[in-house]
PDB file of C-alpha atoms in Angstrom:
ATOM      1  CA  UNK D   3     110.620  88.012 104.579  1.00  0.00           C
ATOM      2  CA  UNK D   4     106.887  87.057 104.189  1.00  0.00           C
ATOM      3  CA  UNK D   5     107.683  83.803 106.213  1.00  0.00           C
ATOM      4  CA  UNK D   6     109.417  85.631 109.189  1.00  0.00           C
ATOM      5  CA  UNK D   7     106.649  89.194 108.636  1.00  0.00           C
ATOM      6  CA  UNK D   8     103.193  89.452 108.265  1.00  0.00           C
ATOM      7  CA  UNK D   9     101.250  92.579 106.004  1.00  0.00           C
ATOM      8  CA  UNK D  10      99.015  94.595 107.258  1.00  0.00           C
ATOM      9  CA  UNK D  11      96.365  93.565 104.163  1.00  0.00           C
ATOM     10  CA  UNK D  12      96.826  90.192 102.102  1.00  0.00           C
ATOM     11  CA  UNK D  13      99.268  91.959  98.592  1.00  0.00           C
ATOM     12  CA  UNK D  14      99.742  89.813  95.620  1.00  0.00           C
ATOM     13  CA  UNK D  15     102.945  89.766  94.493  1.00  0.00           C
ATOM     14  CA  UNK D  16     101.759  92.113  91.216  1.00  0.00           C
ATOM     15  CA  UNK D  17     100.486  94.637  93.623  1.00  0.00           C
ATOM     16  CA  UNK D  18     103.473  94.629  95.508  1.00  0.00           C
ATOM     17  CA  UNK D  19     105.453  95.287  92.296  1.00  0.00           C
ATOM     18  CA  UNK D  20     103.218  98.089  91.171  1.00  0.00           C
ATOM     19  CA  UNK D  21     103.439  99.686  94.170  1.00  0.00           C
ATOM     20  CA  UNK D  22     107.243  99.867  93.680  1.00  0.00           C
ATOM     21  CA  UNK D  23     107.067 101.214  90.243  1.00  0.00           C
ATOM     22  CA  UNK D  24     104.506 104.057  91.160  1.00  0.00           C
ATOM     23  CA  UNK D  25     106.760 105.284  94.320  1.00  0.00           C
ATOM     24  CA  UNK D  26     110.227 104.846  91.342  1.00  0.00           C
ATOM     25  CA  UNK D  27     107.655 107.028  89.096  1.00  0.00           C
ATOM     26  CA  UNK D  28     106.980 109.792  90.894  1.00  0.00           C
ATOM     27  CA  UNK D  29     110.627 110.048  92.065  1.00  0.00           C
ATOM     28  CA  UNK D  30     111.866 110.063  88.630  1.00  0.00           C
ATOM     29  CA  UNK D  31     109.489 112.619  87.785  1.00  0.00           C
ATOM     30  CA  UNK D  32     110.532 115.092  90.688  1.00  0.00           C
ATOM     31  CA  UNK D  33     114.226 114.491  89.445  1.00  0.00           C
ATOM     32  CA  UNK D  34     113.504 115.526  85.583  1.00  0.00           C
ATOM     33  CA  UNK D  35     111.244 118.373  87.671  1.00  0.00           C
ATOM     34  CA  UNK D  36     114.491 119.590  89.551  1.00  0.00           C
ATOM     35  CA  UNK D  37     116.963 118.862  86.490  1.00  0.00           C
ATOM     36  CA  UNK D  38     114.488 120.845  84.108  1.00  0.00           C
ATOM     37  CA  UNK D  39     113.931 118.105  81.797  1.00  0.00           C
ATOM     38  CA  UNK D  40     115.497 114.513  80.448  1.00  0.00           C
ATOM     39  CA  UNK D  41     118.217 116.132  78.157  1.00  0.00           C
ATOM     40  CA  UNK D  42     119.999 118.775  81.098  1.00  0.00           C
ATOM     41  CA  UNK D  43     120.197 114.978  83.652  1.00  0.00           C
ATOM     42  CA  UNK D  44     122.189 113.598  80.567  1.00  0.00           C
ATOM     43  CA  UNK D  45     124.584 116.449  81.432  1.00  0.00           C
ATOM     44  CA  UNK D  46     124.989 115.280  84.823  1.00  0.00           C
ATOM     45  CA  UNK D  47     127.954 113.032  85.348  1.00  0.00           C
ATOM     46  CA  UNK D  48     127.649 109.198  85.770  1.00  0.00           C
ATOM     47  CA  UNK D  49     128.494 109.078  89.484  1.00  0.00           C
ATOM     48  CA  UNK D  50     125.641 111.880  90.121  1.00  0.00           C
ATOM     49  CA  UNK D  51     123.109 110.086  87.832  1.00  0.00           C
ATOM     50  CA  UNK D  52     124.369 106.373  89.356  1.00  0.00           C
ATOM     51  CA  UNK D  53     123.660 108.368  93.076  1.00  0.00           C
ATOM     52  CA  UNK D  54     120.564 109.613  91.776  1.00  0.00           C
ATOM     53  CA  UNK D  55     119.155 106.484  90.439  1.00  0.00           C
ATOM     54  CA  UNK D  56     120.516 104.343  93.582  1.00  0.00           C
ATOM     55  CA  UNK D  57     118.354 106.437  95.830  1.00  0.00           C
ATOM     56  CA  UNK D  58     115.588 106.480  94.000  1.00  0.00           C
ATOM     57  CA  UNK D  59     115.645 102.382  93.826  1.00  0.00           C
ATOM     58  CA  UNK D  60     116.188 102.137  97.513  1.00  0.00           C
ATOM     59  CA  UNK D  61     113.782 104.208  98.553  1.00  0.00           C
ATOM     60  CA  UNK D  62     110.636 103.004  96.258  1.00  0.00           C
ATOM     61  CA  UNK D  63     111.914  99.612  97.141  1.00  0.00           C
ATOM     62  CA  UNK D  64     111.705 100.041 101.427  1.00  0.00           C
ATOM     63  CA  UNK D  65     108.192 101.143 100.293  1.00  0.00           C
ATOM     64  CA  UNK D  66     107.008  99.578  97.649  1.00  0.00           C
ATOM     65  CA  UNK D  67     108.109  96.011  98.935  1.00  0.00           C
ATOM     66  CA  UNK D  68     108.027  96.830 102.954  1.00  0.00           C
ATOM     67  CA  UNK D  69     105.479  99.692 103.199  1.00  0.00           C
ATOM     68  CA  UNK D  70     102.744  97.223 104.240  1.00  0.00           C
ATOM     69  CA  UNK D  71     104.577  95.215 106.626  1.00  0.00           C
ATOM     70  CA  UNK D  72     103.190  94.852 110.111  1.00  0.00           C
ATOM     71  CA  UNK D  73     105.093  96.973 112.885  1.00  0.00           C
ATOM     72  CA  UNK D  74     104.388  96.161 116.204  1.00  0.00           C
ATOM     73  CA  UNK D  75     105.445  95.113 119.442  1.00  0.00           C
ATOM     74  CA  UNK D  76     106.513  90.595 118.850  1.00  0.00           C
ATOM     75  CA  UNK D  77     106.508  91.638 114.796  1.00  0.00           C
ATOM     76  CA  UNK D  78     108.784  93.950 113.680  1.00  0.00           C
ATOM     77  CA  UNK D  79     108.458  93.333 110.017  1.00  0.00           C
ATOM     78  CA  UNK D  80     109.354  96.750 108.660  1.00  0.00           C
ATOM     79  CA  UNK D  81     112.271  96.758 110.896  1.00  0.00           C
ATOM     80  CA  UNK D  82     113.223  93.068 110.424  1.00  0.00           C
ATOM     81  CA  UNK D  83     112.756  94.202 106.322  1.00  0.00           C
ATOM     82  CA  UNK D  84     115.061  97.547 107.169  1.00  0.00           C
ATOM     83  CA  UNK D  85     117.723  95.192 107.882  1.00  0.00           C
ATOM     84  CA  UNK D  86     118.113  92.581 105.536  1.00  0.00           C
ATOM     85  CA  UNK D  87     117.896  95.111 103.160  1.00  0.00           C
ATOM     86  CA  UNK D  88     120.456  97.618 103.932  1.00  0.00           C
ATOM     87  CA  UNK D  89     122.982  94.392 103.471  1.00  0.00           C
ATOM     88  CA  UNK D  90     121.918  94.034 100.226  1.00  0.00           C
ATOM     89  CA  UNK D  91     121.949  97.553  98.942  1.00  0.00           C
ATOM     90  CA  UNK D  92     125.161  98.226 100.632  1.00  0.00           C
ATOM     91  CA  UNK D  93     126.930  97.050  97.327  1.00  0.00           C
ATOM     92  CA  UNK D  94     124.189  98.926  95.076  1.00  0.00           C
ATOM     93  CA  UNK D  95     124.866 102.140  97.136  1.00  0.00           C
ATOM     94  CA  UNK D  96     127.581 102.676  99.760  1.00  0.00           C
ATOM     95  CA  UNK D  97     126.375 105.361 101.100  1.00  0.00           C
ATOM     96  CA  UNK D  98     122.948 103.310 102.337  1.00  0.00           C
ATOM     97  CA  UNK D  99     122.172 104.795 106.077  1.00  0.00           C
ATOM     98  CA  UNK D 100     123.267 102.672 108.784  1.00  0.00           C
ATOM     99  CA  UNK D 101     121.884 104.431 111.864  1.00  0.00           C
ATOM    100  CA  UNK D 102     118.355 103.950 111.424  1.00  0.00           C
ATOM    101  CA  UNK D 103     115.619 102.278 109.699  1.00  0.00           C
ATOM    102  CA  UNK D 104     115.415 102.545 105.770  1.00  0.00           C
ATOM    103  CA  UNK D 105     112.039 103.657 106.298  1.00  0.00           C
ATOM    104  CA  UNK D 106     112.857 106.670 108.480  1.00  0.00           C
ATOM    105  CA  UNK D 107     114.945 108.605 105.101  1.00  0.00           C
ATOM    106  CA  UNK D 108     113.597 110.125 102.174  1.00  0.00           C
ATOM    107  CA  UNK D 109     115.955 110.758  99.323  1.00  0.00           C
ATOM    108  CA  UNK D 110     116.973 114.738  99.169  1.00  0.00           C
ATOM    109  CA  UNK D 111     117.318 115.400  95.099  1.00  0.00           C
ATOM    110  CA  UNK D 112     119.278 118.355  95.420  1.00  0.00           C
ATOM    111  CA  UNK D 113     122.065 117.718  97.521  1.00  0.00           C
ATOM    112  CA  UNK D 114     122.018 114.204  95.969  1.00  0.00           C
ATOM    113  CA  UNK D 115     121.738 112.016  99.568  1.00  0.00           C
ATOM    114  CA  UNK D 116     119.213 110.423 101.569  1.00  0.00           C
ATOM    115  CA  UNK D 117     118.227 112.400 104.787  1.00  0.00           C
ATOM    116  CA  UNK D 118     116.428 111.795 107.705  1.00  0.00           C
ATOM    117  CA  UNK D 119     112.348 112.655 107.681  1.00  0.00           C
ATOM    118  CA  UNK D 120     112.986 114.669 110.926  1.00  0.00           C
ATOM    119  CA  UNK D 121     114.959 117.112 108.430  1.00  0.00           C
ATOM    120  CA  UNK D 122     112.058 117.834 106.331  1.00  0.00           C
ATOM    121  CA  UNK D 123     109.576 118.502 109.290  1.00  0.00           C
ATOM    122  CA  UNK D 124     108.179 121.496 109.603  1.00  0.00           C
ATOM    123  CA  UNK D 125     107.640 124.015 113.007  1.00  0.00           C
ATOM    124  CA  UNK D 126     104.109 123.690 114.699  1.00  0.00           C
ATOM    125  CA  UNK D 127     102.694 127.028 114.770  1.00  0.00           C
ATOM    126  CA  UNK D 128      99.198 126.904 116.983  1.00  0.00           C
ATOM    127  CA  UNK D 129      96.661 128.966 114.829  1.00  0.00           C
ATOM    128  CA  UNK D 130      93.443 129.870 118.273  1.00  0.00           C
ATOM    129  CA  UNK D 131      90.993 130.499 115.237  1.00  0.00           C
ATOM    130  CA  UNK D 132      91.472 127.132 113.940  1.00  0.00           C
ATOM    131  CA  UNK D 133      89.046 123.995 115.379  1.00  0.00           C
ATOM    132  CA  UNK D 134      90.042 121.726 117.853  1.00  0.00           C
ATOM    133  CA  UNK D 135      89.268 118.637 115.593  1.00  0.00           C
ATOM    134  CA  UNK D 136      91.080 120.390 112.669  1.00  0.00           C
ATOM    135  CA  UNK D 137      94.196 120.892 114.498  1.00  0.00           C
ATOM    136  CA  UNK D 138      97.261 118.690 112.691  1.00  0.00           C
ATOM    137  CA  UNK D 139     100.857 118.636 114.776  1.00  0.00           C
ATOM    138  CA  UNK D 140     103.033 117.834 112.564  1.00  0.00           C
ATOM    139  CA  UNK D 141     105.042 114.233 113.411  1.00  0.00           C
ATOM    140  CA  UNK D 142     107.745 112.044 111.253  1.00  0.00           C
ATOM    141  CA  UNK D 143     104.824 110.087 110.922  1.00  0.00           C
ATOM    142  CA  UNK D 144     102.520 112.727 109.427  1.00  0.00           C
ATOM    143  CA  UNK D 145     105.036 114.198 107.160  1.00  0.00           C
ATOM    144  CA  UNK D 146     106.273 110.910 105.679  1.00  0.00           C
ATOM    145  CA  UNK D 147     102.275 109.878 104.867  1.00  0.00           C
ATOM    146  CA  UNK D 148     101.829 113.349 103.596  1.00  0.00           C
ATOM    147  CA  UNK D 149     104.875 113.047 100.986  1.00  0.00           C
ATOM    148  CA  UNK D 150     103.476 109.898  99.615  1.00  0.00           C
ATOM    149  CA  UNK D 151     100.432 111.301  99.179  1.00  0.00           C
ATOM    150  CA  UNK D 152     101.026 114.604  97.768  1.00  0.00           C
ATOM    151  CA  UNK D 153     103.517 112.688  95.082  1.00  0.00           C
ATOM    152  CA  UNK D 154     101.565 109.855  94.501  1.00  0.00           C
ATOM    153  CA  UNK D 155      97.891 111.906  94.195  1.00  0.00           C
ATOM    154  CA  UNK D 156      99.843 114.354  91.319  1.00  0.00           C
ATOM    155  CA  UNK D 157     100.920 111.272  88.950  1.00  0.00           C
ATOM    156  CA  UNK D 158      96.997 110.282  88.830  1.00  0.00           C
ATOM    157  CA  UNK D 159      98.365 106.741  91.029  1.00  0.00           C
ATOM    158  CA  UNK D 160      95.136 105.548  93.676  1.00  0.00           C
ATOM    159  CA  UNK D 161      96.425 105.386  96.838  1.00  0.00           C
ATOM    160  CA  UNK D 162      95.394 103.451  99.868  1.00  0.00           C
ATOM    161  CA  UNK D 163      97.160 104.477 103.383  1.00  0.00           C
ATOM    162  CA  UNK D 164      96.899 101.819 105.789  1.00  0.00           C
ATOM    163  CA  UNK D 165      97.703 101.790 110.047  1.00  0.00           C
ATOM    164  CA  UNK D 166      96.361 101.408 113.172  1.00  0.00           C
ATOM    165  CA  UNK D 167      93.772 102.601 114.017  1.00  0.00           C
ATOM    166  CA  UNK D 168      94.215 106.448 115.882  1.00  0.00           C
ATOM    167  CA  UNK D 169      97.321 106.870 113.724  1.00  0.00           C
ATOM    168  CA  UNK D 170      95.885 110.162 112.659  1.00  0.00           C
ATOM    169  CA  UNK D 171      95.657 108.309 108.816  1.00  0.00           C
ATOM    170  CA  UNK D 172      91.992 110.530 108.431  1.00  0.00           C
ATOM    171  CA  UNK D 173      93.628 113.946 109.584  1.00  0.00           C
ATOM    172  CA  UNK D 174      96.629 113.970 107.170  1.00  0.00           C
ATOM    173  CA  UNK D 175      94.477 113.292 104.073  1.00  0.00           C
ATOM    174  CA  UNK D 176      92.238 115.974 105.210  1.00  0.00           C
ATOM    175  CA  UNK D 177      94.899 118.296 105.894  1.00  0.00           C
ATOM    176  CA  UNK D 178      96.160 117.203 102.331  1.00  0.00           C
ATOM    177  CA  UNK D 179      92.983 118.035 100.902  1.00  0.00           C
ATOM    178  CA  UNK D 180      91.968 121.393 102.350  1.00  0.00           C
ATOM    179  CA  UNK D 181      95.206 122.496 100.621  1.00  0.00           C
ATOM    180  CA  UNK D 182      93.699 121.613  97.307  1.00  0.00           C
ATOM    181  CA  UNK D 183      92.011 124.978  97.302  1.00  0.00           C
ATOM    182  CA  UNK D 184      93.426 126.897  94.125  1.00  0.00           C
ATOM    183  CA  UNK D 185      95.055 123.778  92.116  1.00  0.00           C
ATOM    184  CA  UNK D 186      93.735 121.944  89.098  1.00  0.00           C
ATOM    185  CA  UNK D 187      92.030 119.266  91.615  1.00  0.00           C
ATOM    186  CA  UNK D 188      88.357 119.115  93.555  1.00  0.00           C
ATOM    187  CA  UNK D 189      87.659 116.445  96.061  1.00  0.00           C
ATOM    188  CA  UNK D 190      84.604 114.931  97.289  1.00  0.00           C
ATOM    189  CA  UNK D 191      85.057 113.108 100.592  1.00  0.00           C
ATOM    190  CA  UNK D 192      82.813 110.092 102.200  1.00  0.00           C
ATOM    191  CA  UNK D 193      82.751 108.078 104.813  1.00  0.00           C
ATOM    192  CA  UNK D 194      82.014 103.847 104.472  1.00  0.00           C
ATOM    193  CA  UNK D 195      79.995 102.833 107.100  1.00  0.00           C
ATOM    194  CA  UNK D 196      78.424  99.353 107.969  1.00  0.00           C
ATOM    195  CA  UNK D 197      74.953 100.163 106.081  1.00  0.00           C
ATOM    196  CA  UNK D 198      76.802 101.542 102.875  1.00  0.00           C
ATOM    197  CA  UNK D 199      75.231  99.812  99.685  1.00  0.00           C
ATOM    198  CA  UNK D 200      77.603  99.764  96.562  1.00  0.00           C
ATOM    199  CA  UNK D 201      74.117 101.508  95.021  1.00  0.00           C
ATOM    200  CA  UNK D 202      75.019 104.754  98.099  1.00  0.00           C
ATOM    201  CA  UNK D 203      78.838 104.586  96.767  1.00  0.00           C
ATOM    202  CA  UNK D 204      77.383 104.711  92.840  1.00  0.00           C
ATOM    203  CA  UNK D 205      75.339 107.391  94.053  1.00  0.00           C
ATOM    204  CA  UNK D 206      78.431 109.589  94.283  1.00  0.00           C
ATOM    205  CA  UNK D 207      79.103 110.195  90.889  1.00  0.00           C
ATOM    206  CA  UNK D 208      76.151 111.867  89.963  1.00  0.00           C
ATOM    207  CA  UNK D 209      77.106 115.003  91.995  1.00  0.00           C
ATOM    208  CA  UNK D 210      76.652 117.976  89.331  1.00  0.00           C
ATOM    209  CA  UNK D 211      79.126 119.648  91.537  1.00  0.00           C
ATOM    210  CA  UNK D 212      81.709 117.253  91.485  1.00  0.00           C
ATOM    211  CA  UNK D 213      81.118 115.617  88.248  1.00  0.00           C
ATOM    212  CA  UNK D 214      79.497 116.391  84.655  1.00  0.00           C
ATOM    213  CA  UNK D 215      78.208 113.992  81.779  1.00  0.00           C
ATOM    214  CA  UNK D 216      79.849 114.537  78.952  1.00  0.00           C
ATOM    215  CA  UNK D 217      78.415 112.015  76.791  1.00  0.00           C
ATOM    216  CA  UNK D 218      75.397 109.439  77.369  1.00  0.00           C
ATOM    217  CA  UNK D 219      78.605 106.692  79.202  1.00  0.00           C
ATOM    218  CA  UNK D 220      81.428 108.900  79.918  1.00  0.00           C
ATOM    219  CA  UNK D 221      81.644 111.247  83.634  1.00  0.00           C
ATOM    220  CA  UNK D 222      84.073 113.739  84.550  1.00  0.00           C
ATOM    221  CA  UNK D 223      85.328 116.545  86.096  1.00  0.00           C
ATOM    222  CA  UNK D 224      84.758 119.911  85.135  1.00  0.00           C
ATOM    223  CA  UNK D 225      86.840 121.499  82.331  1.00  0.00           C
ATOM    224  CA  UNK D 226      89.915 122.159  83.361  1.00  0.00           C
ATOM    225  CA  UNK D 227      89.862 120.263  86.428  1.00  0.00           C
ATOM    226  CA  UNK D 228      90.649 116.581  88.103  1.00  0.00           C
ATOM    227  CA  UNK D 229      88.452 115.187  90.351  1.00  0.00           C
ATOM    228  CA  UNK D 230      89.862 113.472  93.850  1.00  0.00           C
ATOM    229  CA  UNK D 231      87.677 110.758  95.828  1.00  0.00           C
ATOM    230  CA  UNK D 232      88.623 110.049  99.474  1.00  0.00           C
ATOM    231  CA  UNK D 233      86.983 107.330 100.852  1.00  0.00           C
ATOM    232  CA  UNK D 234      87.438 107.114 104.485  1.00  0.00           C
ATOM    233  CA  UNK D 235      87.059 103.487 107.091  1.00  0.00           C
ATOM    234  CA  UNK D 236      86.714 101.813 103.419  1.00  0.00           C
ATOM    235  CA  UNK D 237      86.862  98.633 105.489  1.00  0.00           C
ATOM    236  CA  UNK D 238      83.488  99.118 106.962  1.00  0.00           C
ATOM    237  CA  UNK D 239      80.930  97.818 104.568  1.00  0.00           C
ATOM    238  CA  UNK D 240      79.083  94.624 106.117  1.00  0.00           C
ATOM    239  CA  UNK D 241      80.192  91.585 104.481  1.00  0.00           C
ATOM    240  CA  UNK D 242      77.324  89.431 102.587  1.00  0.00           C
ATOM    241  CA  UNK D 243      77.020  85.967 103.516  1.00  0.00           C
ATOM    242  CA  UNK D 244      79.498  84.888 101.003  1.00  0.00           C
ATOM    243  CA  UNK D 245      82.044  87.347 102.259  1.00  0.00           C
ATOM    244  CA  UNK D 246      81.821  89.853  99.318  1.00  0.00           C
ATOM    245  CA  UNK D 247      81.258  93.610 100.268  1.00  0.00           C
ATOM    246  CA  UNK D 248      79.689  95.121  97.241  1.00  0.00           C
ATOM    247  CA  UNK D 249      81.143  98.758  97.946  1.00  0.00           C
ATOM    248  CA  UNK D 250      84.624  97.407  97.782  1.00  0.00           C
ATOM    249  CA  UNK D 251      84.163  95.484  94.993  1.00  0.00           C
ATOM    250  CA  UNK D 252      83.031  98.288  92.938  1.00  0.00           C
ATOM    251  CA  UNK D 253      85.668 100.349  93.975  1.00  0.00           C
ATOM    252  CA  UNK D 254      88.047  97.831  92.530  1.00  0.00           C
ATOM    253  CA  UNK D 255      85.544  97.783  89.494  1.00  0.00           C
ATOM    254  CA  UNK D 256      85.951 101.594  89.299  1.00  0.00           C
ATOM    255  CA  UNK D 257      89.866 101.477  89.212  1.00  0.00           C
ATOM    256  CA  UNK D 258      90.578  98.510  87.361  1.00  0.00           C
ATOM    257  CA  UNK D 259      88.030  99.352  84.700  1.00  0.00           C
ATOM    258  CA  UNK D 260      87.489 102.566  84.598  1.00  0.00           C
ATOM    259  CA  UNK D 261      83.599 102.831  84.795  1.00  0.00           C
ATOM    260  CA  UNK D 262      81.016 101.137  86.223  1.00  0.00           C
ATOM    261  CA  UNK D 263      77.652  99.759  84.932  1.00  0.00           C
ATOM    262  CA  UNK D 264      74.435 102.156  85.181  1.00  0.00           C
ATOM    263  CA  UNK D 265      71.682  99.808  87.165  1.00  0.00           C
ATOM    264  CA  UNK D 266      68.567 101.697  84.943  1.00  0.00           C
ATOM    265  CA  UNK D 267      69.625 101.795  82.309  1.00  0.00           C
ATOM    266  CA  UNK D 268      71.977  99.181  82.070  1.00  0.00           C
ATOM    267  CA  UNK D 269      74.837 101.004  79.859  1.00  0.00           C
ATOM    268  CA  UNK D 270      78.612 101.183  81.052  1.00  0.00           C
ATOM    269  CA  UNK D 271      79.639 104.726  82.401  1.00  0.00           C
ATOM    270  CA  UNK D 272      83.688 105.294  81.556  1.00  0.00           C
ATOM    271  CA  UNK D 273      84.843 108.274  84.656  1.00  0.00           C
TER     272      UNK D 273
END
C-alpha cells in the first residue's frame, strides 16, 4: 500500500503501530464500559466475544494503519486501502461490510455489528442566539472526527487530526471542547503562527489558571482536574535554516518526555 498511496504526513512504521493500539484501547475500554467490567464479558459466549473482538481489530486497523492516507481526486489511498483490506478480513470476520468503504462504519457494541456513521448522526437543530462562526452542522465527516476525539482525549492518548485545509478540523475540536464545561478536564487553546518561538509555546505553562507548581520541577493541573492543550495550524512555525521548527520540536519534547527544560534556571519541569 505505501508504494501504490501516499500519507498525508511522513509515519514511521512505530507510529503507525501505536496509533493502532490506542484506537484497539479505547475500544476495548468502551466494551468492558458496556459489559460492566472484565469478569461479566467472560460470560459472554465465544461467538459474541470472537464478534466483539473482530470488530474491534478491523476497525482500529482501517484507522490506525489507513487513517493518514491521502484521499483525493488521482490518489485514492484510503479507498484503494478500504479494498485490499476487506479481502483480507473477510476470513477474520464474515460479516466485514461490502457496500462501502471500511472507513465509513464504526463498530456498534451493543447490537454487536458494524454500522454505518450516517446511523450515529445526529439532527441539526439551528440555535438564532448562537454565533455565526460558532455554528457546527453536523456531517459524517464531523461526527466520525468527533468520536475519535472524544475516545481518544478520555484514555489520556495525544491526538493529532489531520485534512485539508477548510475541512472544518478547527470547529469540531472546538465544539469538542466547549462541551468540556462540567467534566474532570480544562483546556487552554492556542494558535501557531509563523512568528511563534518555542520560548511563546513554553510560555504556556505558566498560566496559574491552567496550571499550578506543585514542586520546584513538576506542573499540573488543579486538584482534581486534567488539563487539555489544543494547539491549532501546529504546522505554522517558520522553519530555521536547518529545517528545524523549535515549537514542534518541543512539543515532541513535551510528549515524549514528559517535561521540558526551564531556560533560567536551567532545571527540568515534569507536567
Amino acid at each position: 500500500m505505501k508504494k501504490e498511496s501516499l500519507d498525508i504526513i511522513d509515519c514511521c512504521d512505530t507510529n503507525t503501530v501505536q496509533s493502532f493500539l490506542n484506537i484497539f484501547t479505547f475500544m476495548y475500554d468502551k466494551l468492558i464500559e458496556l459489559q460492566e467490567g472484565l469478569s461479566n464479558l467472560e460470560l459472554c459466549s465465544l461467538l459474541e466475544i470472537d464478534h466483539y473482538f473482530n470488530m474491534i481489530f478491523i476497525f482500529a486497523y482501517t484507522w490506525g494503519v489507513g487513517g493518514n492516507l491521502f484521499e483525493q481526486e488521482g490518489n485514492l489511498g484510503r479507498t484503494k486501502f478500504s479494498q485490499h483490506i476487506k479481502l483480507k478480513f473477510l476470513s477474520l470476520y464474515a460479516p466485514t461490510p461490502q457496500e462501502d468503504e471500511l472507513f465509513n462504519y464504526y463498530v456498534d457494541l451493543e447490537n454487536i455489528k458494524m454500522r454505518p456513521w450516517k446511523t450515529m448522526m445526529p439532527d441539526y437543530v439551528y440555535d438564532p442566539q448562537q454565533a455565526f462562526f460558532n455554528i457546527v452542522v453536523p456531517t459524517i465527516e464531523t461526527v466520525k472526527y468527533k468520536y475519535l476525539l472524544d475516545n481518544l482525549v478520555k484514555l489520556g492518548f495525544n491526538t493529532l487530526i489531520i485534512g485539508n485545509s477548510g475541512a472544518g478540523k478547527s470547529n469540531v475540536v472546538s465544539e469538542f471542547l466547549n462541551n468540556l464545561e462540567g467534566t474532570q478536564f480544562i483546556y487552554k487553546q492556542l494558535n501557531f503562527s509563523a512568528q511563534t518561538s518555542a520560548q511563546n509555546f513554553q510560555d504556556v505553562f505558566t498560566d496559574k489558571h491552567k496550571f499550578i507548581r506543585y514542586k520546584r520541577d513538576l506542573i499540573g493541573a488543579p486538584y482534581t482536574k486534567k488539563n487539555l492543550v489544543f494547539i491549532d495550524d501546529i504546522n505554522m512555525p517558520m522553519p530555521e535554516q536547518s529545517g528545524a521548527q523549535p515549537p514542534i520540536e518541543l512539543l515532541r519534547q513535551i510528549i515524549g518526555h514528559g517535561g521540558f527544560f526551564e531556560l533560567k534556571k536551567i532545571n527540568y519541569n515534569y507536567l
